[in-house]
XYZ file of C-alpha atoms in Angstrom:
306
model
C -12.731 25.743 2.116
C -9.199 24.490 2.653
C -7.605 21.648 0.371
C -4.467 19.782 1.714
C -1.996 20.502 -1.118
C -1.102 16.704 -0.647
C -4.609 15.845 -2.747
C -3.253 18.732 -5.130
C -0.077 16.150 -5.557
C -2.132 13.328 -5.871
C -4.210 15.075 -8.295
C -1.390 16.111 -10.826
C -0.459 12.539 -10.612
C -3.327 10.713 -12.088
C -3.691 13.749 -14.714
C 0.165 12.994 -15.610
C 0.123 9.364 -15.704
C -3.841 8.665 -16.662
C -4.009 5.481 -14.396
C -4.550 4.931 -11.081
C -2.522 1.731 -10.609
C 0.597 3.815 -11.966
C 0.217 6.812 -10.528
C -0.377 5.003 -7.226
C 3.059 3.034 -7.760
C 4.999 6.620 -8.309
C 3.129 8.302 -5.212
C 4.045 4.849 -3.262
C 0.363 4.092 -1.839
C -2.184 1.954 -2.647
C -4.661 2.298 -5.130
C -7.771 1.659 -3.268
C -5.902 5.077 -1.074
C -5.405 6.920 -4.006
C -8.634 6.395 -5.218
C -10.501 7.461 -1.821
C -8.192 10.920 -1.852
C -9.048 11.929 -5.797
C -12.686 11.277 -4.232
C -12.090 13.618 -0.984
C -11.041 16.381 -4.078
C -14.230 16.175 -5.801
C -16.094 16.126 -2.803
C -14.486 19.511 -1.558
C -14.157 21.089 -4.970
C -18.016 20.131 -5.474
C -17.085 18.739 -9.524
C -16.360 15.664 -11.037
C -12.349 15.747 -12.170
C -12.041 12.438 -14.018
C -13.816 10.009 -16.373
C -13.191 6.327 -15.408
C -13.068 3.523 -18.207
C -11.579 0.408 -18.175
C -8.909 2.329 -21.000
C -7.610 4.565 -17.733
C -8.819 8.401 -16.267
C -9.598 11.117 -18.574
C -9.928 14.862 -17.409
C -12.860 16.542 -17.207
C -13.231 19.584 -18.444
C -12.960 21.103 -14.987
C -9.859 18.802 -14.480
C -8.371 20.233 -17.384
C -8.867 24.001 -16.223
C -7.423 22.013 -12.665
C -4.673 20.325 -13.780
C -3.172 23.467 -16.156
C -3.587 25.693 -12.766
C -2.251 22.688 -10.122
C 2.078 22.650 -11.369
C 2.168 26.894 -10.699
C 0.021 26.672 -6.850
C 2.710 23.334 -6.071
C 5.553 25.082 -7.266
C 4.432 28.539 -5.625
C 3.533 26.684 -2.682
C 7.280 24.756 -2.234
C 9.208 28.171 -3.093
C 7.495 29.678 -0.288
C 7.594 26.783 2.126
C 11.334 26.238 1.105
C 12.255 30.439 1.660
C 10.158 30.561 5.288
C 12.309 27.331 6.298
C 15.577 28.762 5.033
C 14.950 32.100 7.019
C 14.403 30.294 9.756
C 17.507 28.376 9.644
C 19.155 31.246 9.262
C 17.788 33.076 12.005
C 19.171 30.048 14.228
C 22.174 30.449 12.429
C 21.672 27.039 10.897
C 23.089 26.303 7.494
C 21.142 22.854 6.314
C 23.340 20.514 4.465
C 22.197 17.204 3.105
C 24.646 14.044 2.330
C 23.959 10.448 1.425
C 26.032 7.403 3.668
C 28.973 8.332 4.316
C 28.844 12.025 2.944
C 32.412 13.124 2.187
C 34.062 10.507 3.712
C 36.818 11.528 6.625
C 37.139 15.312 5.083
C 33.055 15.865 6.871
C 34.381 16.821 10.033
C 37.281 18.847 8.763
C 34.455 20.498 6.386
C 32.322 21.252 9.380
C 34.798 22.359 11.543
C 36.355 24.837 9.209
C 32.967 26.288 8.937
C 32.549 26.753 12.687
C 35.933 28.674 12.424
C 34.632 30.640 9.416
C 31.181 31.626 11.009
C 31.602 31.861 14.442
C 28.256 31.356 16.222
C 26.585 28.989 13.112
C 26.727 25.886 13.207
C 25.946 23.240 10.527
C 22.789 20.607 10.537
C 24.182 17.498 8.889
C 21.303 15.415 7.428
C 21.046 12.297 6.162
C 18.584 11.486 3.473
C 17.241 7.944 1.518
C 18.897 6.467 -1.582
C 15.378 7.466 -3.262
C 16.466 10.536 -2.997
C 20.143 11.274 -4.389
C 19.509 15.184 -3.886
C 19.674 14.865 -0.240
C 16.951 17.419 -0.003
C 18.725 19.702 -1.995
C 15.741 19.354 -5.019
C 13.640 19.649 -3.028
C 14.795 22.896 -0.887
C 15.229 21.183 2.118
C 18.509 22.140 2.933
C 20.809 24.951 1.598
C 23.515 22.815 0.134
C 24.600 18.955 -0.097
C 27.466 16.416 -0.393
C 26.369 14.104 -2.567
C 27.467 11.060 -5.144
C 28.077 11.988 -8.531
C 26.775 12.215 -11.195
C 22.837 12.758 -9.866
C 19.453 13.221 -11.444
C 19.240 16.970 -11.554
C 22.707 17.532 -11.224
C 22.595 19.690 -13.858
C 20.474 22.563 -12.884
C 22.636 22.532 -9.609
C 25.936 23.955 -8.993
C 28.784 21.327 -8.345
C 32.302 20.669 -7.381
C 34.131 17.922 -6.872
C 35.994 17.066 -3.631
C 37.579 13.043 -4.485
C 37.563 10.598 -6.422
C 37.614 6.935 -5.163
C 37.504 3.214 -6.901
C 34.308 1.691 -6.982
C 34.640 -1.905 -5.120
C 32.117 -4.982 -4.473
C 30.744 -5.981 -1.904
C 29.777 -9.470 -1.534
C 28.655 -12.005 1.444
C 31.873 -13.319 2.950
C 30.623 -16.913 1.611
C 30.075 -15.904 -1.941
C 32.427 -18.056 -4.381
C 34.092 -14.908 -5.288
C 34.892 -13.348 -1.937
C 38.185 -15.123 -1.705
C 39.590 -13.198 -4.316
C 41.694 -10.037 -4.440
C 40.290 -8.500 -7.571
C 37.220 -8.656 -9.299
C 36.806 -8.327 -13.131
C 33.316 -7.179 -13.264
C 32.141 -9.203 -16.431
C 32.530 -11.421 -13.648
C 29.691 -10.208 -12.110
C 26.989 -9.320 -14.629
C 25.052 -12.587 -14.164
C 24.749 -11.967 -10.295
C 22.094 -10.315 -8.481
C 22.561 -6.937 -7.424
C 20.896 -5.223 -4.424
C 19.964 -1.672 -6.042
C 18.200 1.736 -4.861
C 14.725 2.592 -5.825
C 13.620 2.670 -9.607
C 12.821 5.825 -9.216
C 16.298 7.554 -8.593
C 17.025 6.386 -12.707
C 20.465 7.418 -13.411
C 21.925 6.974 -10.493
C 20.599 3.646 -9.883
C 21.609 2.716 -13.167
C 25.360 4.468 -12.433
C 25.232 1.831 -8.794
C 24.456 -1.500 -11.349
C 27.542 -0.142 -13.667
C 25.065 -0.034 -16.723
C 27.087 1.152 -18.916
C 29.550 -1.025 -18.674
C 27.673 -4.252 -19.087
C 27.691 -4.308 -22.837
C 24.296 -4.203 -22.764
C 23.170 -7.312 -20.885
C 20.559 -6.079 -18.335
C 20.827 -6.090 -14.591
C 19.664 -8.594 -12.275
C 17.866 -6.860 -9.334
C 17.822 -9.035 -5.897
C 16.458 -6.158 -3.551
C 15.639 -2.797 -3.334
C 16.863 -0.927 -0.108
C 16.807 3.089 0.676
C 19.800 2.860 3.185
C 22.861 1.777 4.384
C 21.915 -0.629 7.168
C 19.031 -1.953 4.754
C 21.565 -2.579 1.988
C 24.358 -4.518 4.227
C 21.401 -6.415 5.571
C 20.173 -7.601 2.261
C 24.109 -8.684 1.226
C 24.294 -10.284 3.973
C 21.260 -12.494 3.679
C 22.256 -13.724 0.319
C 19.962 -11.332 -1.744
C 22.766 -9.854 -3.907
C 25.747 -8.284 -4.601
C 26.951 -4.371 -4.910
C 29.190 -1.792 -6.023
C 30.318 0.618 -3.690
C 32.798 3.455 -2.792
C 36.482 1.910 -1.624
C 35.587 4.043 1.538
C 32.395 2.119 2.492
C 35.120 -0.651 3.347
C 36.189 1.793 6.369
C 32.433 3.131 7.064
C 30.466 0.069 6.826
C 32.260 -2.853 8.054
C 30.090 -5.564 9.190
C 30.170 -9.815 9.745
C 29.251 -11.689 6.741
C 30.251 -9.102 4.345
C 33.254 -8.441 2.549
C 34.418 -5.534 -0.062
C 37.170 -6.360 -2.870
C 38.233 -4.127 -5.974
C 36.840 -4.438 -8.844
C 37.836 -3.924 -12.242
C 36.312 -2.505 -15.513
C 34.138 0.096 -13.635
C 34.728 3.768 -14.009
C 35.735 5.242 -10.164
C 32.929 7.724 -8.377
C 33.284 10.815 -6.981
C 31.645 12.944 -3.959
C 31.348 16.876 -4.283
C 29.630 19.739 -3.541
C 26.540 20.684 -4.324
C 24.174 23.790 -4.195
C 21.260 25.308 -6.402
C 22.612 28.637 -8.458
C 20.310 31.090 -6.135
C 22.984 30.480 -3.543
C 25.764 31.983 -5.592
C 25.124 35.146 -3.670
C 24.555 33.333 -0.422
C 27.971 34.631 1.156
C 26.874 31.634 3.575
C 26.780 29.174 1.609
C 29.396 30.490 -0.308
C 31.810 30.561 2.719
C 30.598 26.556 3.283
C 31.451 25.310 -0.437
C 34.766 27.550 -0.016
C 35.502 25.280 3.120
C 34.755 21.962 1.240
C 36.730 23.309 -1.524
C 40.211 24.271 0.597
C 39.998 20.254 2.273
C 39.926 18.430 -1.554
C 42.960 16.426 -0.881
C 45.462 16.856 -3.666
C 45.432 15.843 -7.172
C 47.557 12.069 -7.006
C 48.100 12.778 -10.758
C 49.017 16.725 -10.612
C 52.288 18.386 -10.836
C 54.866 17.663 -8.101
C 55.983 20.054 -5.442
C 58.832 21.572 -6.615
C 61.750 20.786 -4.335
């Protein structure tokens, strides 16, 4: 008998949450879906895994022994999965690197093309992932290292360095009231509607809406997008508002929108980031060493000396 580990996901899901209709929202199907796979489980594992009431699901007993063995087979399953696609990167001579929008702005290329120098005969597989996921892949073990926002959820069982730092600006439909001016304090903005990332990415949704520095008045949320051309669309059409990088001014012009400064928000900053079993990657190693030598200098560090 073979069981998809997807219904092994789905499974650890309702066992977590103990409702359907939530763990259905986190998995992001239906319900009626959700229910038919737990089904297909029992069916194939010939026992009866949950108790439905009208108060949620309740384990079984076999659940139970199910749900304390399902985290270790998932998390076997991914390490293996995640070290038979790195070899085979590597084999290619691939290194995998993830990045969100606009990655590390105008220093990419120079990034990538110092690598090319540094490993002659690799070459690097830029890829772009969702807002709903801030890792870029990296969590996940898609890819061998990432340039990514900061800060992230799970930044800190990662290794990071920054590269820049950049002012965070707004970005507004050109006929929004306050698109004529030069500078934006953002108490100015709290009341508006903001076009945000998933729920799901937590902190650094929250870092996008500039929670923290609302004084604790909560955010409105107009729309929810996973990407760039999503998120200018939804601007656009009078949804809501944004903060941004300065640099998204250069990468993501487009009619009917328009970026100004804005201030009261702490800046952002893009680095480097790669999980701790890659210290010893001399690959990898030799990548973050490239990102590392293209940080443009410190605007507030000591002068040349004449």
């Amino acid at each position: 008998m073979d069981v998809d580990t997807r219904l092994f996901r789905y499974f650890a899901a309702v066992a977590q949450e103990g409702n359907l209709t939530r763990a259905a929202q986190r998995l992001f199907i239906s319900q009626p879906a959700l229910t038919k796979q737990i089904r297909q489980l029992e069916t194939l594992l010939d026992v009866r895994l949950f108790t439905r009431s009208r108060a949620g699901m309740t384990l079984t007993e076999p659940g139970r022994v199910l749900a304390a063995g399902v985290p270790g087979l998932l998390a076997d399953w991914d390490r293996v999965r995640r070290e038979t696609r790195s070899a085979a990167s590597r084999a290619a001579r691939v290194l995998r690197v993830g990045f969100l929008a606009s990655a590390a702005n105008e220093l990419t290329p120079r990034i990538t093309a110092a690598f090319a120098a540094r490993r002659p005969g690799w070459r690097v597989d830029m890829r772009q992932a969702p807002w709903s996921d801030p890792t870029a892949g990296l969590a996940a073990g898609d890819v061998d290292a990432a340039l990514l926002r900061l800060p992230f959820p799970g930044q800190d069982g990662l290794r990071t360095e920054t590269l820049l730092t950049e002012d965070r600006w707004a970005v507004l439909p050109d006929d929004h009231p306050l698109a004529g001016r030069a500078e934006i304090p953002f108490p100015e903005l709290w009341d508006e509607p903001f076009v945000a990332a998933p729920p799901e990415t937590g902190p650094w949704r929250d870092y996008w809406l500039a929670v923290d520095a609302r004084e604790g008045r909560p955010a409105l949320i107009g729309a929810v997008t996973e990407n760039p051309d999503d998120w200018l669309t939804a601007i656009a059409n009078g949804y809501g508002i944004a903060l941004a990088p300065a640099s998204a001014a250069r990468f993501y012009p487009r009619p009917g929108i328009v970026y100004r400064p804005v201030t009261g928000v702490a800046p952002t900053s893009v680095g480097v980031a790669w999980p701790p079993a890659a210290d010893t990657d001399r690959v990898v190693q030799d990548f973050v060493r490239c990102c590392l030598d293209h940080r443009p200098p410190d605007p507030d560090g000591p002068a040349d000396a004449p």
